[in-house]
PDB file of C-alpha atoms in Angstrom:
ATOM      1  CA  ARG A 205     -10.195  17.875 -18.995  1.00 92.00           C
ATOM      2  CA  LEU A 206      -7.560  16.105 -16.940  1.00 96.00           C
ATOM      3  CA  PHE A 207      -3.964  17.331 -17.181  1.00 97.00           C
ATOM      4  CA  GLN A 208      -0.788  15.314 -16.599  1.00 96.00           C
ATOM      5  CA  ASN A 209       0.358  15.498 -13.001  1.00 96.00           C
ATOM      6  CA  TYR A 210       3.509  17.408 -12.066  1.00 95.00           C
ATOM      7  CA  PRO A 211       6.104  16.341 -11.173  1.00 93.00           C
ATOM      8  CA  ASN A 212       6.051  12.886 -12.717  1.00 91.00           C
ATOM      9  CA  PRO A 213       7.716  10.728 -11.473  1.00 91.00           C
ATOM     10  CA  PHE A 214       7.353  12.112  -7.982  1.00 91.00           C
ATOM     11  CA  ASN A 215       8.323  11.762  -4.339  1.00 88.00           C
ATOM     12  CA  PRO A 216       6.807  12.753  -1.934  1.00 88.00           C
ATOM     13  CA  GLU A 217       3.912  14.683  -3.561  1.00 92.00           C
ATOM     14  CA  THR A 218       2.416  15.623  -6.915  1.00 95.00           C
ATOM     15  CA  ARG A 219      -0.088  18.121  -8.297  1.00 96.00           C
ATOM     16  CA  ILE A 220      -3.105  17.098 -10.364  1.00 97.00           C
ATOM     17  CA  ARG A 221      -4.883  19.770 -12.451  1.00 97.00           C
ATOM     18  CA  TYR A 222      -8.280  19.476 -14.069  1.00 97.00           C
ATOM     19  CA  SER A 223     -10.867  21.739 -15.635  1.00 95.00           C
ATOM     20  CA  LEU A 224     -14.645  21.594 -15.843  1.00 94.00           C
ATOM     21  CA  PRO A 225     -16.891  23.286 -18.416  1.00 93.00           C
ATOM     22  CA  GLN A 226     -20.036  23.024 -16.253  1.00 93.00           C
ATOM     23  CA  THR A 227     -21.175  22.447 -12.677  1.00 95.00           C
ATOM     24  CA  GLY A 228     -21.204  18.814 -11.609  1.00 94.00           C
ATOM     25  CA  ILE A 229     -20.083  16.109  -9.214  1.00 96.00           C
ATOM     26  CA  VAL A 230     -16.380  15.324  -9.632  1.00 97.00           C
ATOM     27  CA  ASN A 231     -14.593  12.186  -8.470  1.00 97.00           C
ATOM     28  CA  ILE A 232     -10.839  11.757  -8.771  1.00 98.00           C
ATOM     29  CA  SER A 233      -9.386   8.489  -7.522  1.00 98.00           C
ATOM     30  CA  ILE A 234      -5.946   6.856  -7.572  1.00 97.00           C
ATOM     31  CA  PHE A 235      -5.641   3.188  -8.589  1.00 98.00           C
ATOM     32  CA  ASN A 236      -2.802   0.669  -8.611  1.00 97.00           C
ATOM     33  CA  LEU A 237      -2.179  -1.437 -11.716  1.00 95.00           C
ATOM     34  CA  LEU A 238      -4.366  -4.227 -10.289  1.00 96.00           C
ATOM     35  CA  GLY A 239      -7.313  -1.830 -10.487  1.00 95.00           C
ATOM     36  CA  GLN A 240      -7.584  -1.447  -6.709  1.00 96.00           C
ATOM     37  CA  ARG A 241      -8.570   1.997  -5.475  1.00 97.00           C
ATOM     38  CA  VAL A 242      -5.711   3.410  -3.403  1.00 97.00           C
ATOM     39  CA  ARG A 243      -7.122   6.845  -2.592  1.00 97.00           C
ATOM     40  CA  THR A 244     -10.076   9.080  -3.391  1.00 97.00           C
ATOM     41  CA  VAL A 245      -8.730  12.629  -3.551  1.00 96.00           C
ATOM     42  CA  VAL A 246     -11.830  14.508  -4.780  1.00 97.00           C
ATOM     43  CA  ASN A 247     -15.502  13.624  -4.407  1.00 97.00           C
ATOM     44  CA  ASN A 248     -17.783  16.669  -4.411  1.00 95.00           C
ATOM     45  CA  GLU A 249     -19.583  19.210  -6.570  1.00 96.00           C
ATOM     46  CA  HIS A 250     -17.587  21.818  -8.497  1.00 95.00           C
ATOM     47  CA  VAL A 251     -18.553  24.882 -10.516  1.00 96.00           C
ATOM     48  CA  PRO A 252     -16.885  25.487 -13.909  1.00 96.00           C
ATOM     49  CA  GLY A 253     -13.206  26.368 -13.714  1.00 96.00           C
ATOM     50  CA  VAL A 254      -9.660  25.050 -13.408  1.00 97.00           C
ATOM     51  CA  TYR A 255      -8.643  23.227 -10.233  1.00 97.00           C
ATOM     52  CA  GLU A 256      -5.470  21.784  -8.765  1.00 97.00           C
ATOM     53  CA  ILE A 257      -5.067  19.311  -5.935  1.00 96.00           C
ATOM     54  CA  LEU A 258      -1.974  18.105  -4.136  1.00 95.00           C
ATOM     55  CA  TRP A 259      -1.634  14.375  -3.448  1.00 95.00           C
ATOM     56  CA  ASP A 260       0.882  13.418  -0.793  1.00 94.00           C
ATOM     57  CA  GLY A 261       1.266   9.793  -1.899  1.00 94.00           C
ATOM     58  CA  THR A 262      -0.770   8.310   0.947  1.00 95.00           C
ATOM     59  CA  THR A 263      -3.590   5.785   0.761  1.00 95.00           C
ATOM     60  CA  ASP A 264      -7.102   6.190   2.185  1.00 95.00           C
ATOM     61  CA  ALA A 265      -5.755   4.301   5.225  1.00 95.00           C
ATOM     62  CA  GLY A 266      -3.028   6.945   5.711  1.00 93.00           C
ATOM     63  CA  ARG A 267      -0.130   4.719   4.659  1.00 95.00           C
ATOM     64  CA  ALA A 268       2.508   5.708   2.100  1.00 94.00           C
ATOM     65  CA  ALA A 269       1.830   4.187  -1.313  1.00 94.00           C
ATOM     66  CA  ALA A 270       4.581   1.892  -2.579  1.00 94.00           C
ATOM     67  CA  SER A 271       6.873   2.823  -5.450  1.00 95.00           C
ATOM     68  CA  GLY A 272       5.387   1.963  -8.816  1.00 95.00           C
ATOM     69  CA  ILE A 273       3.020   2.939 -11.593  1.00 96.00           C
ATOM     70  CA  TYR A 274      -0.437   4.235 -10.704  1.00 97.00           C
ATOM     71  CA  LEU A 275      -3.456   5.570 -12.575  1.00 97.00           C
ATOM     72  CA  TYR A 276      -5.561   8.555 -11.648  1.00 98.00           C
ATOM     73  CA  ARG A 277      -9.086   8.837 -12.973  1.00 98.00           C
ATOM     74  CA  LEU A 278     -11.445  11.802 -13.214  1.00 97.00           C
ATOM     75  CA  GLU A 279     -15.183  11.102 -13.477  1.00 97.00           C
ATOM     76  CA  ALA A 280     -17.581  13.989 -14.107  1.00 94.00           C
ATOM     77  CA  ASP A 281     -20.905  14.196 -15.959  1.00 87.00           C
ATOM     78  CA  ASN A 282     -20.593  10.785 -17.648  1.00 88.00           C
ATOM     79  CA  VAL A 283     -17.058  11.616 -18.816  1.00 93.00           C
ATOM     80  CA  VAL A 284     -14.031   9.620 -17.667  1.00 96.00           C
ATOM     81  CA  HIS A 285     -10.382  10.585 -18.191  1.00 97.00           C
ATOM     82  CA  THR A 286      -7.429   8.520 -16.971  1.00 97.00           C
ATOM     83  CA  LYS A 287      -3.717   9.300 -16.777  1.00 97.00           C
ATOM     84  CA  LYS A 288      -0.680   7.405 -15.520  1.00 97.00           C
ATOM     85  CA  PHE A 289       2.079   8.429 -13.111  1.00 96.00           C
ATOM     86  CA  ILE A 290       5.012   6.963 -11.203  1.00 95.00           C
ATOM     87  CA  ILE A 291       5.955   7.114  -7.523  1.00 95.00           C
ATOM     88  CA  ILE A 292       9.685   6.731  -6.848  1.00 93.00           C
ATOM     89  CA  LYS A 293      10.948   6.294  -3.295  1.00 82.00           C
TER      90      LYS A 293
END
């Protein structure tokens, strides 16, 4: 399960919560509305439980992401969940 981030909209950082019913590889990535990957924030194996990560609004290159609407996507065990959020500067 992927929960809505908090706060939303946000500046300068937001929290993303998710839960897993079984052990598996988890990938959470941030995308712009053009479908371009902006940042991969999680990419490793997790045991069952509830998790929370903090995203500071930076790209994989270390630059601040521009204001706008973004999508974050969780992929785990052939399940994909996507949510939307807004960065305001």
